[in-house]
mmCIF file of C-alpha atoms and ligand atoms in Angstrom:
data_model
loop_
_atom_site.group_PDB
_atom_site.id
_atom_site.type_symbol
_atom_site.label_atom_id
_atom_site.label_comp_id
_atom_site.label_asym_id
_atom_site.label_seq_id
_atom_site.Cartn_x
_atom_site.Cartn_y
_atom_site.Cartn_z
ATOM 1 C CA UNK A 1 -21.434 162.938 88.693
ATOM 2 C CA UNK A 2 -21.253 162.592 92.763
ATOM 3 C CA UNK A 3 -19.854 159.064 92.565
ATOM 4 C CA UNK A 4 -16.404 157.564 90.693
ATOM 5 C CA UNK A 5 -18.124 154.262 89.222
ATOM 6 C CA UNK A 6 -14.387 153.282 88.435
ATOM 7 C CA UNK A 7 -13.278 153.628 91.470
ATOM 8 C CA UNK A 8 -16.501 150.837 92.384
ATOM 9 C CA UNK A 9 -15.373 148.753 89.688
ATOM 10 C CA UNK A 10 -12.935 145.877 91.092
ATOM 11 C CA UNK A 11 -9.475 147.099 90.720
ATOM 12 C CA UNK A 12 -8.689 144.399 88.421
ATOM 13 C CA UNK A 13 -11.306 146.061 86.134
ATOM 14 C CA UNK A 14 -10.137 149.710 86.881
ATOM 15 C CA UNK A 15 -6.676 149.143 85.469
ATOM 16 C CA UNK A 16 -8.341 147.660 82.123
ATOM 17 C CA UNK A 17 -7.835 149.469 78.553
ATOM 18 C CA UNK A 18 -10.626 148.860 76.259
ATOM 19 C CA UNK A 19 -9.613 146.489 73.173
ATOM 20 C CA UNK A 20 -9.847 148.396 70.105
ATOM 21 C CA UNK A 21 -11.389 147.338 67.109
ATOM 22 C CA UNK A 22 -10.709 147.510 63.484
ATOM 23 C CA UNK A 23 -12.982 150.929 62.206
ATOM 24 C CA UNK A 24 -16.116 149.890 60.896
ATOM 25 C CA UNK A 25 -17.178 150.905 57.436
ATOM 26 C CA UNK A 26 -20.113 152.685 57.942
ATOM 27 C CA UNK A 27 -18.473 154.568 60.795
ATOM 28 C CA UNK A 28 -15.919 156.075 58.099
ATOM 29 C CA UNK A 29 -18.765 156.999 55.732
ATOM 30 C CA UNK A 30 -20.197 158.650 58.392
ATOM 31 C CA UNK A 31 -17.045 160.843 59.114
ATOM 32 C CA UNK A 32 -15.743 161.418 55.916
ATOM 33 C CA UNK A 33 -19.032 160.874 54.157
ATOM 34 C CA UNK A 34 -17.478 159.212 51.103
ATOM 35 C CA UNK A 35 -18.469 155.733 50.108
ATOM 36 C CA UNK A 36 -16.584 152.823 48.156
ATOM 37 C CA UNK A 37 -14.418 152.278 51.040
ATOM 38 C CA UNK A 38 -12.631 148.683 51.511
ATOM 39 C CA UNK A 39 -11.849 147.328 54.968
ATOM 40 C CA UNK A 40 -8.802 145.615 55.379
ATOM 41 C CA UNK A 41 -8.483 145.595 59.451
ATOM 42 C CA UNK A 42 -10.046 142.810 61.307
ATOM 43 C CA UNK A 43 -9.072 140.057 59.645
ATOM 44 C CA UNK A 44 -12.036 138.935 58.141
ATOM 45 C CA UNK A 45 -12.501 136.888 54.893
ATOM 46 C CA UNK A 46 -13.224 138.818 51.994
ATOM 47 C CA UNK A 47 -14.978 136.665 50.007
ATOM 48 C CA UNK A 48 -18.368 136.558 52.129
ATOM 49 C CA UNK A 49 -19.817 134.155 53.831
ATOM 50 C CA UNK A 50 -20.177 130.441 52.266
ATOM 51 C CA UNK A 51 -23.566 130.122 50.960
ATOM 52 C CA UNK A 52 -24.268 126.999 52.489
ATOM 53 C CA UNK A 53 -24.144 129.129 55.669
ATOM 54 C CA UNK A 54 -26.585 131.628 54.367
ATOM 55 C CA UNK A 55 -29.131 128.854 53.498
ATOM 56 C CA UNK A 56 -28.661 127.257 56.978
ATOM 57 C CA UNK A 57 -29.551 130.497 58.337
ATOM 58 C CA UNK A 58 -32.332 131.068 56.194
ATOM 59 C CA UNK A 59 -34.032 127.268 57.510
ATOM 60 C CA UNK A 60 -32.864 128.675 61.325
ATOM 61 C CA UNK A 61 -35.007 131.849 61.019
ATOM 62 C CA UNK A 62 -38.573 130.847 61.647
ATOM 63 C CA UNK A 63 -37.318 128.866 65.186
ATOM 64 C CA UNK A 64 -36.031 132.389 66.588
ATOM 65 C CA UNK A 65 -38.660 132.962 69.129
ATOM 66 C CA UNK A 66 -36.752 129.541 70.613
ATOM 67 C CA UNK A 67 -33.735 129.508 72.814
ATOM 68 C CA UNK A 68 -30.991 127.958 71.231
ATOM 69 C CA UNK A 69 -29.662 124.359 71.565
ATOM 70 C CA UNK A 70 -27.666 125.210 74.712
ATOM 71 C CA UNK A 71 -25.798 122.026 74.554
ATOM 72 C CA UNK A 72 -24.729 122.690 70.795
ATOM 73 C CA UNK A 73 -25.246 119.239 69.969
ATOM 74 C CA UNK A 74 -24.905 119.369 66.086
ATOM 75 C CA UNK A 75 -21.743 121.812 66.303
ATOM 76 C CA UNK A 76 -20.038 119.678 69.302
ATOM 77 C CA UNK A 77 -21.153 116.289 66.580
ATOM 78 C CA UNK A 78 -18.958 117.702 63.634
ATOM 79 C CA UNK A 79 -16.350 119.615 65.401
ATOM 80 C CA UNK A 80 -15.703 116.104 67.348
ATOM 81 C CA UNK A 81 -15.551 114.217 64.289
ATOM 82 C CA UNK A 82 -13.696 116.720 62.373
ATOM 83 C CA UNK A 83 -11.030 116.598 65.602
ATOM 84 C CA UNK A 84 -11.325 113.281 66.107
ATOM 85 C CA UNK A 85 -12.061 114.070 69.652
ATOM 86 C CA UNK A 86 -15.414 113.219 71.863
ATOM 87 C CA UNK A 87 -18.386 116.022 71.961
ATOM 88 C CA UNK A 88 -17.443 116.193 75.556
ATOM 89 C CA UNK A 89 -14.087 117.560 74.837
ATOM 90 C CA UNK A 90 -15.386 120.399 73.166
ATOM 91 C CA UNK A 91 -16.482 123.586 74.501
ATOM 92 C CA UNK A 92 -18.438 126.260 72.286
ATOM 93 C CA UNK A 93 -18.059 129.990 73.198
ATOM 94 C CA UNK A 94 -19.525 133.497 71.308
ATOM 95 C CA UNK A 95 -16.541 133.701 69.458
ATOM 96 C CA UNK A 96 -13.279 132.858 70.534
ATOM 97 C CA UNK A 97 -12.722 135.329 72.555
ATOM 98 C CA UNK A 98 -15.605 134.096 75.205
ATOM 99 C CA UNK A 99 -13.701 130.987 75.635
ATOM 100 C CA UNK A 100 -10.785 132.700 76.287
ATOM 101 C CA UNK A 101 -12.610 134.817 78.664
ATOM 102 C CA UNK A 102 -14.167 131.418 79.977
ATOM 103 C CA UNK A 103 -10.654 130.080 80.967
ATOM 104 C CA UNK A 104 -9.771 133.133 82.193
ATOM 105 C CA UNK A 105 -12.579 133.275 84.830
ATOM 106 C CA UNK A 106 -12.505 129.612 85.580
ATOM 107 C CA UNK A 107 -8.542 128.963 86.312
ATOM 108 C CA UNK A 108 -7.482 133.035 87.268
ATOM 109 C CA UNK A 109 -7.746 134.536 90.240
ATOM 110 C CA UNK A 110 -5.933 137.564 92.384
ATOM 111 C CA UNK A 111 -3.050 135.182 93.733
ATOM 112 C CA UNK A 112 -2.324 133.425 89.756
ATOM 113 C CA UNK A 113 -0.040 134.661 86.723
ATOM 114 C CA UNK A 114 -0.561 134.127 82.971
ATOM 115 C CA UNK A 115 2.068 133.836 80.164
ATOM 116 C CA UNK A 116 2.019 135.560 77.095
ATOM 117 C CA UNK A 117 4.308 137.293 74.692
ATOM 118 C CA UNK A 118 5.209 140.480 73.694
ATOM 119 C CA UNK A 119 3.273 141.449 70.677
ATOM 120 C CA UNK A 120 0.702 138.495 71.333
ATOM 121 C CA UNK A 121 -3.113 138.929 70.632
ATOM 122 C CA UNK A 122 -4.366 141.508 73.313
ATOM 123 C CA UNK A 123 -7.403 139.753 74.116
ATOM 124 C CA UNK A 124 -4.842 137.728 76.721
ATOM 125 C CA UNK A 125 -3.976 140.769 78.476
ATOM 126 C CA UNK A 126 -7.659 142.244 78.788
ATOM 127 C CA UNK A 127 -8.701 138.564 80.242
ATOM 128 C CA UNK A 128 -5.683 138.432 82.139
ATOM 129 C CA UNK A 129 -6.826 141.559 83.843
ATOM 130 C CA UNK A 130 -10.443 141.732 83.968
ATOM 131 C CA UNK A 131 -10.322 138.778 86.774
ATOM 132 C CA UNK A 132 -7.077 140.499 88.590
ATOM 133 C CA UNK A 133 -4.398 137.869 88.157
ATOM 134 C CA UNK A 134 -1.055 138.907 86.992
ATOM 135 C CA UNK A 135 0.077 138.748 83.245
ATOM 136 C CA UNK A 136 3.979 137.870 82.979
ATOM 137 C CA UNK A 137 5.034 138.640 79.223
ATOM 138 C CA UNK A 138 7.807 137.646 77.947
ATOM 139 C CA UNK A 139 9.787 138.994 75.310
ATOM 140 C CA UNK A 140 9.508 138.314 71.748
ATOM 141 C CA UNK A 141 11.975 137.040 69.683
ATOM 142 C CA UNK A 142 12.059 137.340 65.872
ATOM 143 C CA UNK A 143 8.428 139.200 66.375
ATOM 144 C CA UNK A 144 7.344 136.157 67.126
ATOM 145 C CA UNK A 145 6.488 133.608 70.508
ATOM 146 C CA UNK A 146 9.959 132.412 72.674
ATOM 147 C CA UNK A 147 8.638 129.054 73.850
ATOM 148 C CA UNK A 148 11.841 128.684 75.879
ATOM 149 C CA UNK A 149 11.346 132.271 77.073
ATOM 150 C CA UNK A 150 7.765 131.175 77.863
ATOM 151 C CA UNK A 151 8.224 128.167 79.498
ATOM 152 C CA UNK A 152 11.056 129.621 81.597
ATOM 153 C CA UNK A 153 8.345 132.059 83.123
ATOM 154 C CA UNK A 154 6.593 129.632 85.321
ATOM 155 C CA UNK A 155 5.992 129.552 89.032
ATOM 156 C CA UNK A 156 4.323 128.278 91.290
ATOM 157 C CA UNK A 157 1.714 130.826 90.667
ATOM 158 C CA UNK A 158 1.529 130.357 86.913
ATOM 159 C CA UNK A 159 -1.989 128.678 85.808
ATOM 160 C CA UNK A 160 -2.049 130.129 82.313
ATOM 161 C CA UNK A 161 -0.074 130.175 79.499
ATOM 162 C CA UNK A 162 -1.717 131.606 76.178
ATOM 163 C CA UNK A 163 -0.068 131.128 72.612
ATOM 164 C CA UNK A 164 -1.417 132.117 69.124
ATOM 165 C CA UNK A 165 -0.174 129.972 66.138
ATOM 166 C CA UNK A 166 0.228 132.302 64.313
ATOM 167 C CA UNK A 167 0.099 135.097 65.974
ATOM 168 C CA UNK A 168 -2.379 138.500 65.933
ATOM 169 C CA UNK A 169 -0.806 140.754 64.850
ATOM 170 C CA UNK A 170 2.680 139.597 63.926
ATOM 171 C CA UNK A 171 1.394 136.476 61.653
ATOM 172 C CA UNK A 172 4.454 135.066 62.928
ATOM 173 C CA UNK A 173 4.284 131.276 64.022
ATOM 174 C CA UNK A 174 6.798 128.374 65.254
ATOM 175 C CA UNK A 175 8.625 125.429 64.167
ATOM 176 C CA UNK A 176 7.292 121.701 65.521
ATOM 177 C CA UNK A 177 10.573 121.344 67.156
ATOM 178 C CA UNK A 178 9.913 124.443 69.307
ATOM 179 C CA UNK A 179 6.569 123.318 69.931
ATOM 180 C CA UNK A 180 7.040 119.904 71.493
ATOM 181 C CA UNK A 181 10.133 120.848 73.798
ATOM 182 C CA UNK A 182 7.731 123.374 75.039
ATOM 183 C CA UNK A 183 5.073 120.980 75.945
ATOM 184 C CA UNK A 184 7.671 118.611 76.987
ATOM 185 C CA UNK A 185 8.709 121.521 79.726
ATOM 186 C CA UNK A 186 5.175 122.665 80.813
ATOM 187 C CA UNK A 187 4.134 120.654 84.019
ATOM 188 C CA UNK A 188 0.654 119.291 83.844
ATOM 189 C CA UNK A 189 -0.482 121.935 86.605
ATOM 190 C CA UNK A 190 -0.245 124.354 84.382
ATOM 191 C CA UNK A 191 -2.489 124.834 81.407
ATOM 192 C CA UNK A 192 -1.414 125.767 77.971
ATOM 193 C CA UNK A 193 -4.386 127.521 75.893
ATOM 194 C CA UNK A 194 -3.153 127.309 71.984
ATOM 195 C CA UNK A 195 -5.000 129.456 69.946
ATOM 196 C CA UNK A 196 -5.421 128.642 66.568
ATOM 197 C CA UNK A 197 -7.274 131.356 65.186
ATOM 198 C CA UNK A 198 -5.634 131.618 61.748
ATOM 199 C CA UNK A 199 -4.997 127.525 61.398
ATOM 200 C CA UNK A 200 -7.245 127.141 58.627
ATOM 201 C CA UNK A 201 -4.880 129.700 56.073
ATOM 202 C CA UNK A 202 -1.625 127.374 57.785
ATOM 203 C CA UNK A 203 0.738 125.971 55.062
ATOM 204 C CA UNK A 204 0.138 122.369 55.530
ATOM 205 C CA UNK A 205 3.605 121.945 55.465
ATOM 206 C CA UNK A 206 5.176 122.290 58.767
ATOM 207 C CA UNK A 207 2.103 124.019 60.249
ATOM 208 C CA UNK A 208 1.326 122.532 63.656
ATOM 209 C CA UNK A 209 -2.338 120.769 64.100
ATOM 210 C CA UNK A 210 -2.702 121.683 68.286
ATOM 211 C CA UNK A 211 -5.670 118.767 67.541
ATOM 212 C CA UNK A 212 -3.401 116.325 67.569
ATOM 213 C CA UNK A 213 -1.442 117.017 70.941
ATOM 214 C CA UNK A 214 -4.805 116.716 72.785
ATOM 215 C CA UNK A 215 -4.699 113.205 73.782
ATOM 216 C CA UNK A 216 -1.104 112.815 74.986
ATOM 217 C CA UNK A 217 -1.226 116.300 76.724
ATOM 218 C CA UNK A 218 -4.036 116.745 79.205
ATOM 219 C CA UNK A 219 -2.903 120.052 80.131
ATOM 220 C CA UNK A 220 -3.982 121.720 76.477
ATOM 221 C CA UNK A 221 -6.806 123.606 75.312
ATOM 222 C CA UNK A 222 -7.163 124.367 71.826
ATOM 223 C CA UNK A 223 -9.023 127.103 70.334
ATOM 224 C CA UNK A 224 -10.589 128.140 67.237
ATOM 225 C CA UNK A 225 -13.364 130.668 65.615
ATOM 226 C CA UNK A 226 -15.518 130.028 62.902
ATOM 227 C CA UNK A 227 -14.868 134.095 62.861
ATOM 228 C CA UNK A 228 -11.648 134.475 60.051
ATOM 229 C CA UNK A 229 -11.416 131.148 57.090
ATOM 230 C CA UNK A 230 -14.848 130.123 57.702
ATOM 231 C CA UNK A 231 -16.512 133.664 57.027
ATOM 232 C CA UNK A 232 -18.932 134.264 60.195
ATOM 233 C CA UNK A 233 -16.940 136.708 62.165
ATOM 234 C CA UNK A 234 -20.818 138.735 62.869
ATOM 235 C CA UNK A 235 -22.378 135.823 63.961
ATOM 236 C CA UNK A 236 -19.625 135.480 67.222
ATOM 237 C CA UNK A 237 -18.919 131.353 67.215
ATOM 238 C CA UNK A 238 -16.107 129.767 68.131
ATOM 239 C CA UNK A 239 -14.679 126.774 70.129
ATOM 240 C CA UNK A 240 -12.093 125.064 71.979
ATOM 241 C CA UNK A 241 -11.100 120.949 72.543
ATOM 242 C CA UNK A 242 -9.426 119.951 75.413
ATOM 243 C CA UNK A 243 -9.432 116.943 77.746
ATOM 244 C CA UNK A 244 -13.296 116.108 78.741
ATOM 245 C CA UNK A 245 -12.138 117.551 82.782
ATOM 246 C CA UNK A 246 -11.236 120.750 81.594
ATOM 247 C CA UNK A 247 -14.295 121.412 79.313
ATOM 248 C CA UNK A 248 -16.639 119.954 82.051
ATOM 249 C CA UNK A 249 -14.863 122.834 84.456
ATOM 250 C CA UNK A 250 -15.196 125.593 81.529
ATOM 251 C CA UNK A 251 -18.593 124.662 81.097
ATOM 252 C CA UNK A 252 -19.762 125.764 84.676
ATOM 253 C CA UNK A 253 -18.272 128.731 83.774
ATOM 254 C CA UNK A 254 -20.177 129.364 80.313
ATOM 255 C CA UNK A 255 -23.212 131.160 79.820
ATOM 256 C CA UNK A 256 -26.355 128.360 79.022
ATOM 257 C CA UNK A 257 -27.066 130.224 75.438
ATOM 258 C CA UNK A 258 -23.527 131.660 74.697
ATOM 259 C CA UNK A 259 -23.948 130.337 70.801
ATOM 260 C CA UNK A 260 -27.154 131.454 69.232
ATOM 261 C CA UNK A 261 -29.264 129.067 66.754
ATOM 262 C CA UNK A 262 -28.381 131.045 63.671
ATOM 263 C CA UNK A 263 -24.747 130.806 64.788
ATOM 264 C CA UNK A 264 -24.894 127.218 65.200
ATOM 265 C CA UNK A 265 -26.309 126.451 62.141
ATOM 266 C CA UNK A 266 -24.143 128.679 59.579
ATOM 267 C CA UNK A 267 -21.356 127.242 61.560
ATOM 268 C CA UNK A 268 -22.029 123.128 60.819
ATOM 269 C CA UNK A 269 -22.789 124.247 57.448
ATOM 270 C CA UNK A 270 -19.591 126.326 56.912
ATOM 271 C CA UNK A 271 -17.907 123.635 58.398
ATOM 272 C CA UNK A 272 -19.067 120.827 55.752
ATOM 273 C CA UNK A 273 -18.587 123.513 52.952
ATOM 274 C CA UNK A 274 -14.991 121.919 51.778
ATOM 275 C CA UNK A 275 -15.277 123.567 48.505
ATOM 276 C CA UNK A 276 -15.384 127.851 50.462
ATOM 277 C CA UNK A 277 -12.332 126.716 52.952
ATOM 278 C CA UNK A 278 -10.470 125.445 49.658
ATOM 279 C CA UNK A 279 -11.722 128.888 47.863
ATOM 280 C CA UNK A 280 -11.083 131.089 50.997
ATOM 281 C CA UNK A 281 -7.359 129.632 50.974
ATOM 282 C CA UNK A 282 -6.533 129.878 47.473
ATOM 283 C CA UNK A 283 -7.930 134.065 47.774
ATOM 284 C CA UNK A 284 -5.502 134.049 50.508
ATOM 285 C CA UNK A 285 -2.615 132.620 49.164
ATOM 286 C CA UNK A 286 -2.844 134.573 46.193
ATOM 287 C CA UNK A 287 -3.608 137.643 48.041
ATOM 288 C CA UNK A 288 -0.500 137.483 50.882
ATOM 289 C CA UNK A 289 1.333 137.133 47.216
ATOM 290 C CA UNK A 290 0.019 140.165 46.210
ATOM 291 C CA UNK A 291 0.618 142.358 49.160
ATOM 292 C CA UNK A 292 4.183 141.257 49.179
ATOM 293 C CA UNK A 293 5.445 141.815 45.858
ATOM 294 C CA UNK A 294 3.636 145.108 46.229
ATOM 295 C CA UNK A 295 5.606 145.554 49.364
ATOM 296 C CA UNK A 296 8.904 144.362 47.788
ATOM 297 C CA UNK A 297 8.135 146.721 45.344
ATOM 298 C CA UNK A 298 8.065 149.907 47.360
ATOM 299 C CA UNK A 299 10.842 148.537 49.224
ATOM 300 C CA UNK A 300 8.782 147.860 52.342
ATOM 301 C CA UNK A 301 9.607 145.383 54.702
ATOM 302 C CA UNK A 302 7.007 143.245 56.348
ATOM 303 C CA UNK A 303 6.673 140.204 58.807
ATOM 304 C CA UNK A 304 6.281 137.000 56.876
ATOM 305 C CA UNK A 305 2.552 135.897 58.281
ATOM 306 C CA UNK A 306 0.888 132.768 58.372
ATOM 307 C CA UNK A 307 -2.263 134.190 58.794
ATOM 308 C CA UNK A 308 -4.948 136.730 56.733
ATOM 309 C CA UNK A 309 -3.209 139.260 57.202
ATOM 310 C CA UNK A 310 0.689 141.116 57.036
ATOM 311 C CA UNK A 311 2.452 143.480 59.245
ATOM 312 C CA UNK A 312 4.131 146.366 56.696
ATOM 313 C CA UNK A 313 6.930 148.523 57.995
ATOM 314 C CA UNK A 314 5.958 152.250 56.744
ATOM 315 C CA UNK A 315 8.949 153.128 57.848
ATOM 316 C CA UNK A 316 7.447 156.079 60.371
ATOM 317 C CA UNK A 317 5.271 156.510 62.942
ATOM 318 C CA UNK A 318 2.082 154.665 61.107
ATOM 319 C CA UNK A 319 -0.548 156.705 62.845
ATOM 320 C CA UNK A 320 -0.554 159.196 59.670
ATOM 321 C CA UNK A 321 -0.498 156.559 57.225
ATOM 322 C CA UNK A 322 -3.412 155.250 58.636
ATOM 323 C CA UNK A 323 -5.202 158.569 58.937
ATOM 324 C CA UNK A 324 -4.170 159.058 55.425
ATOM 325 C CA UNK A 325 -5.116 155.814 54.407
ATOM 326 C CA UNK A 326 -8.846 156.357 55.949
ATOM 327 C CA UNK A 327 -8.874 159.505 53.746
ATOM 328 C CA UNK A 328 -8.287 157.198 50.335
ATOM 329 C CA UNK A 329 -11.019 155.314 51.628
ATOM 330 C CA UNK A 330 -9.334 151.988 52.552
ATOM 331 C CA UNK A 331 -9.447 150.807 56.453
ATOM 332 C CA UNK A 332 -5.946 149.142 57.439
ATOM 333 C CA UNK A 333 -5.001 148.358 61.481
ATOM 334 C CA UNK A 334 -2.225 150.069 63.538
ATOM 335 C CA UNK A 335 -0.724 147.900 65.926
ATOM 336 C CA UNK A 336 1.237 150.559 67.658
ATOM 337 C CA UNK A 337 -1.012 149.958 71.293
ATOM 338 C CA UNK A 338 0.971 146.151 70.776
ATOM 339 C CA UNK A 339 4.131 148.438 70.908
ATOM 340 C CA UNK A 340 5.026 148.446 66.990
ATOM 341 C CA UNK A 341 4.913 152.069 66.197
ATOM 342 C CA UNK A 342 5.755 151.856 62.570
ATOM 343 C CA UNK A 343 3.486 148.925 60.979
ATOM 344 C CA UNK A 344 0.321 148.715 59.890
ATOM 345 C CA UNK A 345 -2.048 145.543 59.652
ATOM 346 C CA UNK A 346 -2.961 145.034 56.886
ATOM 347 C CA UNK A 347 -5.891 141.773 56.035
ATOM 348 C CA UNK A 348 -5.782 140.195 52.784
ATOM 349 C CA UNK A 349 -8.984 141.109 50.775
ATOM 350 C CA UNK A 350 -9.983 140.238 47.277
ATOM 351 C CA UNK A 351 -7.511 141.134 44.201
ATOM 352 C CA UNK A 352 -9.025 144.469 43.770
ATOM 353 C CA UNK A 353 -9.030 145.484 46.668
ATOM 354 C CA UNK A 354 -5.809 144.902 47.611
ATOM 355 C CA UNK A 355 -4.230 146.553 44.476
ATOM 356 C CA UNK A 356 -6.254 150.002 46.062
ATOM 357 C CA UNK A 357 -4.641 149.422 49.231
ATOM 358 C CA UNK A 358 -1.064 149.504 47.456
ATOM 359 C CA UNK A 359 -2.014 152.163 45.218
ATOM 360 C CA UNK A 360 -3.099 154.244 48.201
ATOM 361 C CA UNK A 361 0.221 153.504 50.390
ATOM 362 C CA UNK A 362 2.113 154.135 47.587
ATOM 363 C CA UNK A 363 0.273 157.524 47.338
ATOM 364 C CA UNK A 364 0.382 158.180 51.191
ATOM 365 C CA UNK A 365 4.296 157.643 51.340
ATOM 366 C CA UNK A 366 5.058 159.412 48.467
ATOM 367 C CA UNK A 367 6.922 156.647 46.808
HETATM 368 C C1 PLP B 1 -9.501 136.923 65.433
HETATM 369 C C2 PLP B 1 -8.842 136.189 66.532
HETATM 370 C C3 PLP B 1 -9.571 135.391 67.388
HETATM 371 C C4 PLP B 1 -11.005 135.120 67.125
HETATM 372 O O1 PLP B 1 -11.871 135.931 67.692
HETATM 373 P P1 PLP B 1 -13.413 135.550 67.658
HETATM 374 O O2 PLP B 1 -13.867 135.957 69.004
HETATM 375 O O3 PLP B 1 -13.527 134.079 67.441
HETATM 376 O O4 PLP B 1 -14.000 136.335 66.548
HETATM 377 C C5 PLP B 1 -8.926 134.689 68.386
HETATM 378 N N1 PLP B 1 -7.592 134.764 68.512
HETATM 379 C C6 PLP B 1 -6.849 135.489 67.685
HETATM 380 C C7 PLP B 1 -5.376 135.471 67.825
HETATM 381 C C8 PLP B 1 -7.451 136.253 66.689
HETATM 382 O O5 PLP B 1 -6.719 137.009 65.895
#
């Protein structure tokens, strides 16, 4: 070719590394041309989607040729009452990662700096970059997010700071006391984006609710997906609350249709389907169980997770685990592009299939 397109591209852009996703099924049974194969890489809930969804989507289907409700009315209705929050605090995106990308593009620019951790989800740094603003990380402690660290990063240039609770890929999450000293040290300037991703599997112990800092913090943004407890990771639909300033600014910024119709419907039903959150929970509980006594049994270590999923140590460079994994027919996630060489991500699926994935690690490493 006679002309570098990346070298065209801005150099914010250049510098980018695609994100990787988990290996798709049918991919594998394309390369290895075996079937029965269980994926247990992106997080996603194993039991299906909630059928309430399906029938929602089934009513949506003959109004396709129409463009969607771009203000999201419904969605904004329930998420606002289910936050306790007003629809004008709430901002929908295509998936959570297009609000993230939202905020991104409306508060970054070449001259500003976002937060993040070591090991955090690395949809932060790809934002981060794409609009050419400069990502401070900070190191992690325990695996997990050093508020202190965190909030010690600041300057003047800081606009960002991005926080999952708990964390892709580590699981790991934070005390309440951590928490509010944080927000107590933030200054309003700069804006704190909490992503709550995995919220819905949270002990309801001392998990934090983000929700609830909203109205005495005006410098929060909360996010969630309807992608991980609620079942509709395909469909791309996801939101965040903040104060009704912020969402007015990320709403320039958003796309008129970013949420299709289908998406919006499965999503209000999924969202009054009590009964498939309760159900989607109890698999999980029961499943991180599972995984764990399996783990203790090989005598694997692992980093406890709040989330769908578990970080295992394999105790070697995981690449060939995985590989070998892929050849027993059961998808898992390396996280060695976060910088942990020796784990694999691992999602909790149904009972079956995560007694395969054990049997087939136990297999791979010879135990
Ligand atoms: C899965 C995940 C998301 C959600 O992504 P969607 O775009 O909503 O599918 C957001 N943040 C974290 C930390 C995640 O792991």
């Amino acid at each position: 070719m006679s002309c570098d397109y990346l070298a065209l591209a801005v150099s914010g852009v250049q510098k980018l590394s695609p994100y990787i996703p988990g290996k798709p099924v049918s991919e594998l049974e394309r390369e290895l041309g075996i079937s029965n194969i269980i994926k247990l890489a992106s997080n996603e809930n194993p039991l299906g989607p909630s059928e309430k969804a399906i029938a929602a989507i089934q009513s949506a289907l003959p109004e396709l040729t129409r463009y969607p409700d771009g203000n999201g009315f419904e969605l904004k209705k329930a998420l606002a009452d289910k936050l306790q929050v007003n629809t004008n605090q709430i901002t929908l995106g295509n998936g959570s990662n297009d609000v993230l990308e939202i905020i991104a593009r409306a508060f970054l620019d070449t001259s500003s700096e976002a937060v993040f951790s070591e090991y955090a989800f690395a949809v932060y740094p790809i934002v981060t970059q794409a609009v050419g603003a400069k990502a401070v990380v900070t190191p992690a402690k325990n695996w997990g997010h050093d508020l202190a660290a965190m909030a010690a990063a600041i300057t003047e240039r800081t606009k960002l700071i991005f926080i999952a609770n708990p964390n892709n890929p580590t699981g790991t999450w934070f005390t309440q006391a951590e928490w509010e000293a944080f927000l107590a040290a933030v200054p309003e300037r700069v804006i704190i984006v909490l992503d709550e991703a995995y919220i819905e599997y949270a002990d309801s112990g001392d998990a934090i609710d983000g929700a609830a800092y909203l109205s005495q913090y005006p410098n929060l943004i909360v996010s969630r997906t309807f992608s991980k407890a609620y079942g509709l990771a395909s469909l791309r639909v996801g939101y965040c609350a903040s104060n009704a300033d912020i969402a007015d600014v990320l709403n320039r910024v958003r796309q008129p249709f970013n949420v299709n119709s289908l998406a919006l419907a499965a999503a209000v039903a999924s969202l009054a389907d009590a009964d498939y959150l309760k159900r989607s929970r109890q698999i999980n509980d029961a499943g991180m169980q599972q995984l764990v006594d399996g783990f203790r049994a090989l005598q694997l270590s692992f980093i406890p997770s709040g989330g769908n999923f578990v970080c295992v140590d394999v105790e070697q460079a995981a690449g060939p685990i995985y590989q070998a994994l892929l050849k027993e027919g059961v998808i898992t996630r390396p996280v060695s592009n976060y910088g942990i060489p020796n784990h694999l991500r691992i999602s909790i699926g149904l009972p079956e299939e995560n007694q395969r994935f054990l049997a087939a690690l136990k297999k791979v490493l010879g135990k």
